[in-house]
N, CA and C of each residue as an Amber inpcrd file, in Angstrom:
protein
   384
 -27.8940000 -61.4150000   8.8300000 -26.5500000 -61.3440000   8.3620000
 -25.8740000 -60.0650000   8.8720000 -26.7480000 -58.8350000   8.6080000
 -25.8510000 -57.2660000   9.3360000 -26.8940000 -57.2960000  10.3450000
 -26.3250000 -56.3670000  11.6550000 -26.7820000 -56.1680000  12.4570000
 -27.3210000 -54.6100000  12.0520000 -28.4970000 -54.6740000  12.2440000
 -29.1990000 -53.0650000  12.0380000 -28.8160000 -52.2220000  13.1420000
 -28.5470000 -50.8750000  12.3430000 -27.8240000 -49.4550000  13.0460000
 -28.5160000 -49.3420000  14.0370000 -28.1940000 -48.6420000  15.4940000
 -28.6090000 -48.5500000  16.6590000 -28.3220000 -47.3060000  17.0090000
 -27.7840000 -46.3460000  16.8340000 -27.2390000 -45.1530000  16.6600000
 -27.1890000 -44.4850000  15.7470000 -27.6260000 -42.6670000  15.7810000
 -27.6220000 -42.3010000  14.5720000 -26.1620000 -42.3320000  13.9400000
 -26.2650000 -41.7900000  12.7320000 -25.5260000 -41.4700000  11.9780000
 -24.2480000 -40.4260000  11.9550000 -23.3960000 -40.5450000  11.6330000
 -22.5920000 -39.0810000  12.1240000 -22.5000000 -38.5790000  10.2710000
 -22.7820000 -39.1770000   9.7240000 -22.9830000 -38.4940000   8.1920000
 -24.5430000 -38.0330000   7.6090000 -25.5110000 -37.8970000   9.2100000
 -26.8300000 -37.6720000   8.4220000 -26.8790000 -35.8320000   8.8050000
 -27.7550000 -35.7810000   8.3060000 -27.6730000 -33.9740000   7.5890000
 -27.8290000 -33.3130000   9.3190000 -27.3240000 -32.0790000   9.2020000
 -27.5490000 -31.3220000  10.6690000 -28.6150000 -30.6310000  10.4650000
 -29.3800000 -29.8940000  11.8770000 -29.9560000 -28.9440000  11.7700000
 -30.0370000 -27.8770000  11.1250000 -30.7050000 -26.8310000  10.8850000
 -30.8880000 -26.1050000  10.3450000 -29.7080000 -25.1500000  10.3970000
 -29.0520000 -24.3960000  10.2810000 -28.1090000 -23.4990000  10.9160000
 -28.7380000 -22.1850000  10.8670000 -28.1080000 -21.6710000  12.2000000
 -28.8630000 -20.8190000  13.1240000 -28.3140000 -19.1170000  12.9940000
 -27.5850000 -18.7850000  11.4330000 -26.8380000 -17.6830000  11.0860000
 -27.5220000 -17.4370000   9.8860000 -28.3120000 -16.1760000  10.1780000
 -28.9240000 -15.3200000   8.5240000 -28.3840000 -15.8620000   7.0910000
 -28.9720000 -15.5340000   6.4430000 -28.7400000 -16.0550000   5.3000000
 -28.9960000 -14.8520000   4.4720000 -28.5890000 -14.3310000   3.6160000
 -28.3070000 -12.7590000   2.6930000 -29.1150000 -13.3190000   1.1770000
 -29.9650000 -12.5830000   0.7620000 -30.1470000 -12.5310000  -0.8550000
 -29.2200000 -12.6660000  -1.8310000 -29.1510000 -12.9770000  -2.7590000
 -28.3130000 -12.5190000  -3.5990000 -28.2750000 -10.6110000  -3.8760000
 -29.6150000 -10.2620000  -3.9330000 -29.6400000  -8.7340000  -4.3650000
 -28.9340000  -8.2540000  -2.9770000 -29.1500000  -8.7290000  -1.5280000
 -28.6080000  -8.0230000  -0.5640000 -26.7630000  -8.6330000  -0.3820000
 -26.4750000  -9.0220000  -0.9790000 -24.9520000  -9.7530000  -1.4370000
 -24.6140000  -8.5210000  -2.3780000 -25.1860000  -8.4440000  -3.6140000
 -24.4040000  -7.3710000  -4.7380000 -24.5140000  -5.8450000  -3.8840000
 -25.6600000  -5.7960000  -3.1410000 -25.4900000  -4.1380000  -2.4170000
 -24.1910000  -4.1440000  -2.1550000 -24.1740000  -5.1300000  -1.1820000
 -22.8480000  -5.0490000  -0.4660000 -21.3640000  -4.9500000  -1.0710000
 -21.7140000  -6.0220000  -2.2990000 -20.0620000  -5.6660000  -3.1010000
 -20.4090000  -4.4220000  -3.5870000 -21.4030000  -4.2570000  -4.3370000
 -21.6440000  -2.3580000  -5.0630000 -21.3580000  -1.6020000  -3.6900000
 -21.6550000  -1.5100000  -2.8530000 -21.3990000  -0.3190000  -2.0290000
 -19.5910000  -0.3560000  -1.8010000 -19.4640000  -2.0240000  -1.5620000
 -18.0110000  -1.8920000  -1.0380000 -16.9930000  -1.0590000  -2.2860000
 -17.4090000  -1.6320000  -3.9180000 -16.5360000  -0.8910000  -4.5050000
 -16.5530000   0.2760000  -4.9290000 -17.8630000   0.7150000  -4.8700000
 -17.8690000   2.7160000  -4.7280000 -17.6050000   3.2140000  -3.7360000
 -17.1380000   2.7400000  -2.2690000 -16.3080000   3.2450000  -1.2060000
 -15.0910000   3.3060000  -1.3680000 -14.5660000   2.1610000  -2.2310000
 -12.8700000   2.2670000  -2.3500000 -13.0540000   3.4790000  -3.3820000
 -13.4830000   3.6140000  -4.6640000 -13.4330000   4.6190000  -5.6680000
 -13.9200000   5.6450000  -5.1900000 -14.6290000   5.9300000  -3.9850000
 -14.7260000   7.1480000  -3.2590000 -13.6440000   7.3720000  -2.7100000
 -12.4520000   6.5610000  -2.1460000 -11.6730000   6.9400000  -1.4750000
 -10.3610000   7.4470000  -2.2090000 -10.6730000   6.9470000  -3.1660000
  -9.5300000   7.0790000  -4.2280000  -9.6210000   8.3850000  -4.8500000
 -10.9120000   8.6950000  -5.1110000 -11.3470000  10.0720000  -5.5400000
 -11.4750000  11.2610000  -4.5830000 -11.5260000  11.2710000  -3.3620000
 -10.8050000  11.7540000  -2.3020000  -9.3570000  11.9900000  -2.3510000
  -8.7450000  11.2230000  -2.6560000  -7.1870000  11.5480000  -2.8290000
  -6.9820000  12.1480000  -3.9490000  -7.3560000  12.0450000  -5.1650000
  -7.1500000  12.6830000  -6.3800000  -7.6990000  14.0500000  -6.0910000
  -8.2640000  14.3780000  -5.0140000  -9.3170000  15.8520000  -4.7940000
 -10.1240000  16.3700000  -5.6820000 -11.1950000  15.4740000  -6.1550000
 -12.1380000  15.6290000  -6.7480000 -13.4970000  15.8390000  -5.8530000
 -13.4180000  16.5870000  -5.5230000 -14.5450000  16.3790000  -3.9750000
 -16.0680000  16.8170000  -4.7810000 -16.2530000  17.6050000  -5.7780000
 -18.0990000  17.1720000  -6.3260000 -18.2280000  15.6570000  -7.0930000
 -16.9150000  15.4490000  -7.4400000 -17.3770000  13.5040000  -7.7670000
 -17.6200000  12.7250000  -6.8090000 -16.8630000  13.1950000  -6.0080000
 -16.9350000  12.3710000  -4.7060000 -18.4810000  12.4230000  -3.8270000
 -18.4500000  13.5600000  -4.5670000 -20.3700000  13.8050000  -3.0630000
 -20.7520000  12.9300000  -3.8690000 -21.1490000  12.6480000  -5.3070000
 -21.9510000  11.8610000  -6.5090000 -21.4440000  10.5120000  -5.7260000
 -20.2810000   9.8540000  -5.9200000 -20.3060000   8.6930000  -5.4530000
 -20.7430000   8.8070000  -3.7260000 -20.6660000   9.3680000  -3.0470000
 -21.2460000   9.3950000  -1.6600000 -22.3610000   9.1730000  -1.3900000
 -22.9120000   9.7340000  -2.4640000 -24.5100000   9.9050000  -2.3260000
 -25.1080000   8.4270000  -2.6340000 -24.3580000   7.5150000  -3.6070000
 -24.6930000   6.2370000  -4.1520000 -24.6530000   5.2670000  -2.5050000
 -23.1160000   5.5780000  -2.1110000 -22.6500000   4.5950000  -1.0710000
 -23.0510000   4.8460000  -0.0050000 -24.0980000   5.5890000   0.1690000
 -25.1730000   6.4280000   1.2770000 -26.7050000   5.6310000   0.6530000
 -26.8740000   5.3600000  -0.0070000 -27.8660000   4.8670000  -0.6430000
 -28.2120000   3.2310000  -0.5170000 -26.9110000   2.6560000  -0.2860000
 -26.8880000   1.1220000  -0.6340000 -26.8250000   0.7770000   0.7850000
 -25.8720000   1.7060000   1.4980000 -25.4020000   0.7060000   2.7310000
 -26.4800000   2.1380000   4.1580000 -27.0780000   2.9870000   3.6620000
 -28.2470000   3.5990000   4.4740000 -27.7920000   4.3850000   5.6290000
 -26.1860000   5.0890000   5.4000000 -25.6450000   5.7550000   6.2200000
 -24.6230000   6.0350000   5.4410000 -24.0230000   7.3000000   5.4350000
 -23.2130000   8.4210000   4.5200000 -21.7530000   7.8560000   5.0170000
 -20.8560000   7.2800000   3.6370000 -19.8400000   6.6420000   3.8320000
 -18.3500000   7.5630000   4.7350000 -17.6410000   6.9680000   5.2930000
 -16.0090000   7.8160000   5.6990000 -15.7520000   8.6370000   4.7320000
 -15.0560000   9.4850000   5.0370000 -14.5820000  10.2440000   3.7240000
 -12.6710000  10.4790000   3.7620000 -12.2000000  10.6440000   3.2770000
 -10.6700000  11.0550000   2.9900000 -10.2730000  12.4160000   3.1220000
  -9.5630000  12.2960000   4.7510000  -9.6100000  13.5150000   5.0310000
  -8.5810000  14.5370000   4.2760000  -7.2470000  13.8540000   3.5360000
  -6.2630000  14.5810000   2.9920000  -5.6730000  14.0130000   2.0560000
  -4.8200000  14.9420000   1.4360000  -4.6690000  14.1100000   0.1550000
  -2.8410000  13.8220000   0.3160000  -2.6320000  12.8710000  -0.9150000
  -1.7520000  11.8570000   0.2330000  -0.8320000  12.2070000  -1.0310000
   0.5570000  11.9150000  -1.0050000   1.6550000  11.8980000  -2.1490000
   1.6650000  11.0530000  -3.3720000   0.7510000   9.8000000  -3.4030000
   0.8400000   8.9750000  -4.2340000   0.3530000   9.6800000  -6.0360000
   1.2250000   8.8130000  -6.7410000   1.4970000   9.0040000  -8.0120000
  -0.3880000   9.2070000  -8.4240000  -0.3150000  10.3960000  -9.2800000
  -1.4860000  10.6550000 -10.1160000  -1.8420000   9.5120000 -10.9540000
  -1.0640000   9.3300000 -11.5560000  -1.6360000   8.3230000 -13.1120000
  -1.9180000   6.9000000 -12.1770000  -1.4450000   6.5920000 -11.1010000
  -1.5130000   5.4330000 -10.1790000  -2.7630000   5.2100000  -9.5580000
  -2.9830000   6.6100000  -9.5160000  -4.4060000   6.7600000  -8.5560000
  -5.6740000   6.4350000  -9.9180000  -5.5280000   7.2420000 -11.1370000
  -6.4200000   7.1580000 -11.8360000  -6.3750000   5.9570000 -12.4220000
  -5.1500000   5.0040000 -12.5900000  -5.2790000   3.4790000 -12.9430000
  -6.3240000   2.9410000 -12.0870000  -5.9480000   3.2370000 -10.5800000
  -6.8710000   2.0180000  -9.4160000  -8.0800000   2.6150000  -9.4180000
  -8.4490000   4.1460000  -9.8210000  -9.8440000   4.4490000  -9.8780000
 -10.7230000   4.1640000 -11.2880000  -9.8280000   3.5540000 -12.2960000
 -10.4630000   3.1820000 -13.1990000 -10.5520000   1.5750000 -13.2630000
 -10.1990000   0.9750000 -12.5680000 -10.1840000  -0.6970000 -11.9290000
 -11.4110000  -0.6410000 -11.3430000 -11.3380000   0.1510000 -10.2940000
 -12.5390000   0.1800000  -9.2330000 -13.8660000   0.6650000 -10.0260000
 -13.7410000   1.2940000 -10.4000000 -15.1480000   1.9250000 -11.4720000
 -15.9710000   0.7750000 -12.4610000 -14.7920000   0.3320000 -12.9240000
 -14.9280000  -0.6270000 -13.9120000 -16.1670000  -2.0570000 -13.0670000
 -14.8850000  -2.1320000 -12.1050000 -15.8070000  -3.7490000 -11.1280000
 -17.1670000  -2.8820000 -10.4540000 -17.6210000  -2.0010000 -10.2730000
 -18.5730000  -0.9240000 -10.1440000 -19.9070000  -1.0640000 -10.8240000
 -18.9270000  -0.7710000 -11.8950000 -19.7920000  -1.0540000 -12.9780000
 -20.7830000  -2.4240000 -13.5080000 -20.0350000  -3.5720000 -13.4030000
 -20.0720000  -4.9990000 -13.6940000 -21.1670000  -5.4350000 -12.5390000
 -21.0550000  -4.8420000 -11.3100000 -21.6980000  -5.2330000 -10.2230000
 -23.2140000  -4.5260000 -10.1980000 -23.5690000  -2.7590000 -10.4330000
 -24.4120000  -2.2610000 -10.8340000 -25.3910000  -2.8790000 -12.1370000
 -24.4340000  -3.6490000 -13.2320000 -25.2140000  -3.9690000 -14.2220000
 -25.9830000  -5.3760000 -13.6500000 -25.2090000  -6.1130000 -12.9430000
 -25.5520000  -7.3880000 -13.0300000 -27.2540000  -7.0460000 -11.8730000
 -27.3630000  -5.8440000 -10.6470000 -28.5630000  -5.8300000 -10.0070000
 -29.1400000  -4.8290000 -10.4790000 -29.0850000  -4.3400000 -11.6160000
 -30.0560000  -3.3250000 -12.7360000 -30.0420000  -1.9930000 -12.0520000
 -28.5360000  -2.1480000 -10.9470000 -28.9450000  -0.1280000 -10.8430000
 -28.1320000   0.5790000 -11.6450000 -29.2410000   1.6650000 -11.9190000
 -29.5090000   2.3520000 -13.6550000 -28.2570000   3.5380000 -12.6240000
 -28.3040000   4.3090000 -12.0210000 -28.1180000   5.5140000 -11.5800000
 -26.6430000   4.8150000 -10.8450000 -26.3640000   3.3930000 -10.3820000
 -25.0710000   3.4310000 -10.1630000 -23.9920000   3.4280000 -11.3790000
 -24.6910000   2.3010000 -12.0650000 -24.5900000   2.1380000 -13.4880000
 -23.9880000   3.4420000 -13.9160000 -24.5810000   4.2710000 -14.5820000
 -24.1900000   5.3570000 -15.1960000 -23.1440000   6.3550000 -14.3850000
 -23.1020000   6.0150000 -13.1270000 -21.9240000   6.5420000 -12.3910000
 -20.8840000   6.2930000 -12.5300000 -20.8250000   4.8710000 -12.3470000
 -19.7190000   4.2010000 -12.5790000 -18.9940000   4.1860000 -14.2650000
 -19.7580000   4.4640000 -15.0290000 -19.1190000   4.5250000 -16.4810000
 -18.6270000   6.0690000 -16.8150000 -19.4770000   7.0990000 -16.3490000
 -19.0550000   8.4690000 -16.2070000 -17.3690000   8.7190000 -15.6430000
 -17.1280000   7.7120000 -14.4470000 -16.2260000   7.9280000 -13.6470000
 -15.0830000   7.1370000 -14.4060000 -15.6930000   6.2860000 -15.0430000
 -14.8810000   5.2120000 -16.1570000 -14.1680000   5.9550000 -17.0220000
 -15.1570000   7.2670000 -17.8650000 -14.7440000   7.5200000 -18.9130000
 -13.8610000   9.0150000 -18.5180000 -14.3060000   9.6580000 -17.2440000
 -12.9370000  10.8010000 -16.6240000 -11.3860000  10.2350000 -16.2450000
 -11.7360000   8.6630000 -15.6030000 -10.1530000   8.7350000 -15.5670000
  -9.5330000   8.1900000 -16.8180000 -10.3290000   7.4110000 -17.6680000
  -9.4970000   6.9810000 -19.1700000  -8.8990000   8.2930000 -19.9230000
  -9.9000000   9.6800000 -19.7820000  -9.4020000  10.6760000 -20.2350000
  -8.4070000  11.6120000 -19.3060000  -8.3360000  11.6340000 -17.9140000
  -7.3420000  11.8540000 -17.0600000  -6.0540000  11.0180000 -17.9280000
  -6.0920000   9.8760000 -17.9160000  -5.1220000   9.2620000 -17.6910000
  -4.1730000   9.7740000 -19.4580000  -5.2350000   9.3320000 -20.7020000
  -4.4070000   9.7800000 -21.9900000  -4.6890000  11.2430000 -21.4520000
  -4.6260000  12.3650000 -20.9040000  -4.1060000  13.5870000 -21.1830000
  -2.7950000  13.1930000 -20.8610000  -2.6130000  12.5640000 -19.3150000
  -1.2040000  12.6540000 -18.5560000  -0.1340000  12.1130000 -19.2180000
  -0.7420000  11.1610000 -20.8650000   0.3600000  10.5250000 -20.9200000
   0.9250000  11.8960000 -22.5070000  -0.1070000  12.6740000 -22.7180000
  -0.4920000  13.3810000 -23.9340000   1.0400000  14.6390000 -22.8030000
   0.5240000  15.2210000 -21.5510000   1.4040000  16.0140000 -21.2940000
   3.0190000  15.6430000 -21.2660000   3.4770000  14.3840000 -21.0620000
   4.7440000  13.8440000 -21.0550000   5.5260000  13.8400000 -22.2220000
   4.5970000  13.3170000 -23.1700000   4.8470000  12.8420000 -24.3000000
   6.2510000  14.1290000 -25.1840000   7.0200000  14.0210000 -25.8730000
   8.0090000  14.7080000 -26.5510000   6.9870000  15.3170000 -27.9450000
């Protein structure tokens, strides 16, 4: 009644594919390193430069070569900078907890809890 297939398939599975494939633990390095480079860079601009070696030393650690650094510091709004460095710290954080590093971990909440207090002084100095 059907005539049997004579040709393969164009819906049967392909070869193997021939491009690395990453861990999950070597996936979170990579977001952990990527977001203590931005909060390094950010902390570079705020000119905090002994926080900055601390986070350097992390993003030297993950990705096995000592990150760019920020050569000058730039005009942008203070309380702006310590908003996006307390964003970045935060996802830092979330990413350190989820692959159990203890020492990024605690970096990232340290750095959490300087700009929350950066930030209520700045609003403490405005204030009437």
């Amino acid at each position: 009644m059907y005539e049997p297939i004579r040709t393969k398939s164009v819906h049967s599975m392909a070869d193997a594919p021939q491009y690395p494939h990453r861990t999950r633990e070597e996936e979170l390095d990579i977001q952990l390193a990527g977001h203590l480079a931005a909060l390094l860079a950010v902390t570079d601009e705020l000119g905090l430069g002994r926080q900055g070696d601390r986070i350097a030393e992390q993003v030297a650690r993950l990705r096995g070569a000592p990150p760019a650094r920020h050569a000058a510091l730039g005009h942008a709004d203070t309380a702006a900078l310590h908003n996006r460095a307390l964003a970045l710290a935060g996802r830092a954080l979330v990413v350190a907890a989820s692959r159990a590093d203890t020492a990024a971990a605690i970096l990232a909440a340290e750095r959490m809890d300087a700009h929350t207090a950066a930030l209520r002084d700045s609003r403490l100095v405005g204030a009437p």
